[in-house]
Coordinates of C-alpha atoms in Angstrom, one line a residue:
M772 CA -22.3 9.4 19.8
K773 CA -24.0 11.9 17.7
N774 CA -24.3 10.7 14.4
Q775 CA -27.6 7.8 15.7
G776 CA -29.8 7.3 12.4
K777 CA -27.3 7.4 9.5
V778 CA -26.8 4.6 7.3
A779 CA -23.6 2.2 7.4
L780 CA -23.2 -0.5 4.5
I781 CA -20.9 -3.5 5.9
T782 CA -19.3 -6.1 4.1
G783 CA -17.9 -9.2 5.2
A784 CA -20.5 -9.0 8.5
G785 CA -21.8 -12.1 8.7
Q786 CA -19.8 -13.2 11.4
G787 CA -16.4 -11.9 13.7
I788 CA -14.8 -8.5 13.4
G789 CA -18.0 -7.1 10.4
L790 CA -21.3 -8.5 12.3
E791 CA -19.7 -7.1 15.9
I792 CA -19.0 -4.0 14.1
A793 CA -22.9 -4.0 12.5
R794 CA -23.8 -4.5 16.3
V795 CA -22.2 -1.4 17.8
L796 CA -23.6 0.6 15.2
A797 CA -27.3 -0.9 15.4
E798 CA -27.0 -0.3 18.9
K799 CA -26.5 3.6 18.4
G800 CA -28.9 3.5 16.5
H801 CA -27.7 3.8 12.7
H802 CA -29.7 2.2 10.2
V803 CA -26.9 -1.2 8.9
I804 CA -27.2 -3.4 5.5
L805 CA -24.8 -6.1 6.8
N806 CA -23.3 -8.0 3.7
D807 CA -21.4 -11.6 3.5
I808 CA -21.0 -13.9 0.5
E809 CA -23.4 -16.7 2.7
K810 CA -26.5 -16.4 2.4
S811 CA -26.5 -17.9 6.1
L812 CA -24.3 -15.9 7.5
T813 CA -26.0 -13.0 6.2
E814 CA -29.6 -13.9 7.3
E815 CA -28.6 -15.5 10.8
A816 CA -26.1 -12.0 11.4
V817 CA -29.9 -10.1 10.7
A818 CA -31.5 -12.0 13.1
E819 CA -29.3 -11.6 16.2
I820 CA -28.7 -8.4 15.4
L821 CA -32.1 -7.2 14.9
K822 CA -32.4 -8.4 19.0
D823 CA -31.5 -4.9 20.5
A824 CA -31.2 -2.7 17.3
K825 CA -32.3 0.6 17.1
G826 CA -32.2 1.5 13.6
K827 CA -33.6 -0.5 10.2
I828 CA -31.4 -3.8 10.2
L829 CA -31.3 -5.0 6.2
G830 CA -28.8 -8.1 4.8
I831 CA -27.4 -8.6 1.9
S832 CA -25.5 -11.8 0.7
G833 CA -23.3 -11.5 -2.5
D834 CA -19.5 -11.5 -3.4
S835 CA -18.1 -8.2 -2.0
G836 CA -15.0 -7.9 -4.7
D837 CA -17.6 -7.9 -8.0
P838 CA -17.9 -4.1 -8.5
A839 CA -21.4 -5.0 -10.2
F840 CA -22.4 -6.7 -7.0
I841 CA -21.2 -3.6 -4.5
Q842 CA -22.9 -1.2 -6.9
E843 CA -26.5 -3.2 -5.9
M844 CA -25.5 -2.4 -2.6
V845 CA -24.9 1.2 -2.8
D846 CA -28.2 1.1 -4.9
L847 CA -30.2 -0.3 -2.2
A848 CA -29.0 2.2 0.7
E849 CA -30.2 4.7 -1.9
T850 CA -33.6 2.9 -2.9
E851 CA -33.7 2.6 1.0
F852 CA -33.0 4.5 3.0
G853 CA -32.7 7.7 0.1
K854 CA -28.7 7.6 1.4
L855 CA -25.2 6.4 2.5
D856 CA -23.0 7.9 5.5
I857 CA -20.8 5.2 6.4
A858 CA -19.2 2.0 4.0
I859 CA -17.2 -0.2 5.6
A860 CA -14.8 -2.1 3.9
N861 CA -14.7 -5.0 6.1
A862 CA -14.2 -8.7 3.7
G863 CA -11.5 -9.9 3.4
I864 CA -10.3 -13.6 2.5
T865 CA -6.8 -15.2 3.7
L866 CA -4.6 -17.7 1.4
Y867 CA -1.9 -18.6 3.6
G868 CA 0.9 -20.4 1.2
N869 CA 4.8 -20.2 0.8
F870 CA 5.5 -17.2 -1.8
L871 CA 8.3 -19.4 -3.7
E872 CA 5.0 -22.3 -4.5
Y873 CA 2.1 -19.1 -4.1
S874 CA -0.4 -19.6 -7.0
P875 CA -1.6 -17.4 -9.7
T876 CA -4.8 -18.3 -9.1
D877 CA -4.5 -17.5 -5.0
F878 CA -2.6 -14.2 -6.0
L879 CA -5.3 -12.7 -7.8
E880 CA -8.0 -13.6 -5.7
V881 CA -6.4 -12.2 -2.2
M882 CA -6.0 -9.1 -4.5
R883 CA -9.5 -8.8 -6.1
V884 CA -11.9 -9.7 -3.1
N885 CA -9.2 -7.5 -0.8
A886 CA -7.7 -4.8 -2.4
G887 CA -10.2 -4.8 -5.3
G888 CA -13.8 -4.9 -3.1
T889 CA -12.0 -1.8 -0.7
F890 CA -10.9 0.6 -3.9
F891 CA -15.0 -0.3 -6.3
L892 CA -16.8 -0.6 -2.1
A893 CA -15.2 3.0 -1.8
Q894 CA -15.5 4.2 -5.2
A895 CA -19.6 3.7 -5.4
A896 CA -20.1 4.6 -2.0
A897 CA -18.0 8.0 -2.5
N898 CA -20.2 8.8 -5.8
L899 CA -23.7 8.1 -3.8
M900 CA -21.5 10.8 -1.0
K901 CA -20.9 12.7 -3.7
K902 CA -24.3 13.7 -4.6
Q903 CA -26.1 13.5 -1.9
K904 CA -23.6 16.7 -0.8
S905 CA -23.3 15.6 2.4
G906 CA -20.0 14.0 3.3
G907 CA -19.4 10.7 5.0
S908 CA -17.0 8.1 6.5
L909 CA -15.2 5.1 4.5
L910 CA -13.3 2.6 6.6
F911 CA -11.1 -0.1 5.2
T912 CA -10.1 -2.7 7.8
S913 CA -6.6 -3.3 7.4
S914 CA -4.7 -5.8 10.0
V915 CA -1.0 -5.6 11.9
T916 CA 0.7 -8.2 8.6
A917 CA 0.6 -4.6 6.5
H918 CA 3.3 -3.4 9.0
Q919 CA 5.1 -6.5 10.3
A920 CA 5.9 -9.5 8.2
H921 CA 4.2 -12.5 9.2
K922 CA 5.1 -16.8 7.7
N923 CA 2.9 -17.4 5.0
L924 CA 0.8 -14.1 4.0
A925 CA 3.2 -12.5 1.9
A926 CA 0.2 -11.8 -0.2
Y927 CA -1.8 -10.7 2.2
G928 CA -0.3 -8.5 4.3
M929 CA 0.6 -7.1 1.2
S930 CA -3.3 -6.9 0.0
K931 CA -3.6 -5.1 2.7
A932 CA -0.8 -2.6 3.1
A933 CA -2.6 -2.1 -0.5
I934 CA -5.1 -0.3 0.8
E935 CA -3.9 1.4 3.9
M936 CA -1.7 3.4 0.9
L937 CA -5.8 3.9 -0.7
A938 CA -7.2 5.7 2.4
K939 CA -4.2 8.4 2.1
N940 CA -4.4 8.6 -1.5
L941 CA -8.2 9.5 -0.8
V942 CA -7.3 11.8 1.4
I943 CA -7.0 13.9 -2.1
E944 CA -9.3 12.9 -3.6
L945 CA -12.2 12.7 -1.6
S946 CA -11.5 15.3 0.3
E947 CA -12.9 17.9 -1.3
Y948 CA -17.0 16.9 -0.2
H949 CA -16.3 15.7 3.2
I950 CA -15.4 12.7 2.9
N951 CA -13.4 11.1 5.2
V952 CA -11.3 7.8 5.0
N953 CA -9.6 5.7 7.6
T954 CA -8.3 2.4 8.1
I955 CA -8.2 -0.2 11.4
A956 CA -5.8 -2.3 11.9
P957 CA -6.7 -5.3 14.1
G958 CA -3.6 -7.5 15.4
A959 CA -4.4 -11.4 16.8
T960 CA -8.2 -11.5 17.8
L961 CA -10.8 -13.7 19.2
T962 CA -13.5 -14.8 16.3
S963 CA -15.2 -18.4 16.5
R964 CA -12.4 -19.2 13.2
T965 CA -9.5 -18.2 15.9
A966 CA -11.1 -19.9 18.8
S967 CA -10.9 -23.0 16.9
D968 CA -7.1 -23.6 17.5
P969 CA -7.3 -24.2 21.0
E970 CA -3.2 -22.8 20.8
Y971 CA -4.4 -19.4 20.0
E972 CA -5.8 -17.6 22.5
K973 CA -3.0 -19.2 24.8
T974 CA -0.2 -18.4 22.0
W975 CA -1.0 -15.1 21.6
S976 CA -1.9 -14.0 26.1
K977 CA 1.6 -14.7 25.9
I978 CA 3.6 -12.1 23.8
T979 CA 1.0 -9.5 23.2
P980 CA 1.9 -6.8 25.4
M981 CA -1.5 -6.5 27.4
G982 CA -1.4 -9.6 27.9
R983 CA -4.3 -10.8 25.7
P984 CA -5.4 -11.0 22.1
A985 CA -8.4 -8.6 21.3
Y986 CA -12.1 -9.5 21.2
V987 CA -13.9 -8.9 18.5
N988 CA -16.1 -5.4 20.2
D989 CA -12.5 -4.0 20.7
I990 CA -12.5 -3.6 17.3
A991 CA -15.7 -2.6 16.6
K992 CA -15.9 0.2 19.3
A993 CA -12.2 1.5 18.0
A994 CA -14.3 0.9 13.9
A995 CA -17.4 2.9 15.6
F996 CA -15.9 6.0 16.6
L997 CA -13.9 6.6 13.2
V998 CA -16.8 6.6 11.4
S999 CA -19.0 8.9 14.1
E1000 CA -18.5 12.5 14.3
E1001 CA -16.0 12.9 17.0
A1002 CA -14.1 12.0 13.7
R1003 CA -14.6 13.7 11.2
H1004 CA -12.0 16.0 11.4
I1005 CA -9.4 12.3 10.9
T1006 CA -8.8 11.4 7.3
G1007 CA -5.7 9.1 5.7
Q1008 CA -5.0 7.1 9.7
N1009 CA -4.5 4.0 10.5
L1010 CA -5.6 3.0 14.0
V1011 CA -3.1 -0.4 15.0
V1012 CA -6.3 -2.4 17.6
D1013 CA -3.4 -5.0 18.9
G1014 CA -2.5 -4.8 22.5
G1015 CA 0.7 -3.4 21.5
W1016 CA 2.2 -6.8 19.8
T1017 CA 3.2 -4.5 16.5
S1018 CA 6.0 -2.0 18.6
I1019 CA 7.8 -5.6 19.6
S1020 CA 6.5 -7.7 16.9
P1021 CA 7.5 -11.5 18.8
S1022 CA 6.5 -14.3 16.5
P1023 CA 3.7 -17.1 16.8
Y1024 CA 6.0 -19.6 15.8
N1025 CA 8.5 -19.4 18.1

């Protein structure tokens, strides 16, 4: 990749997809600041990625839905590296619940972390990129639930659809500063969390046209492309990585 040595900030990178994105970028020579709300996960992720990293790796623990903490992360990039080239809003929470009984507390928390965390990371990162006058890349982690209805995920799907619209709107706001912004929408993905369900891989292998759910590396490689120099003229777009599931959308509950 041509963008070796750039500085990337990734939220929700203590495990799963975010951790794998951090690993892929670090192996390509990027300097990576990774965030997770849990300090232990942050520290473990940094130690793991350092084994094969070609750039510097920093960890910062805290709430990626808090605008003050978001600014702290962006300030860390400027202080430690003098710049920020890539910001990936990957952190998110899933609070399942029947729509008719869904609580205001759960709804507002999903929106705060998923939509608000993405919005304010994009804002803080874009302001630094504007000041740098060298452009940059923003990437938001969406979901196939932004495109297809999924049982007990009305609020979550709503939050993910919102960030896809945010990416489109930011084309108007940020293109003049040479900042491109895209979203990536993973489908069913094998992570440490989903692997705890003994039926997960079997169910999704059966209903996914490509014959299996995604691995975290499938998502990470796509993400790495979208923040690379090769994708600099791609903006306001969403890339679905789901093995074809949204094309036919069979229910996992049947």
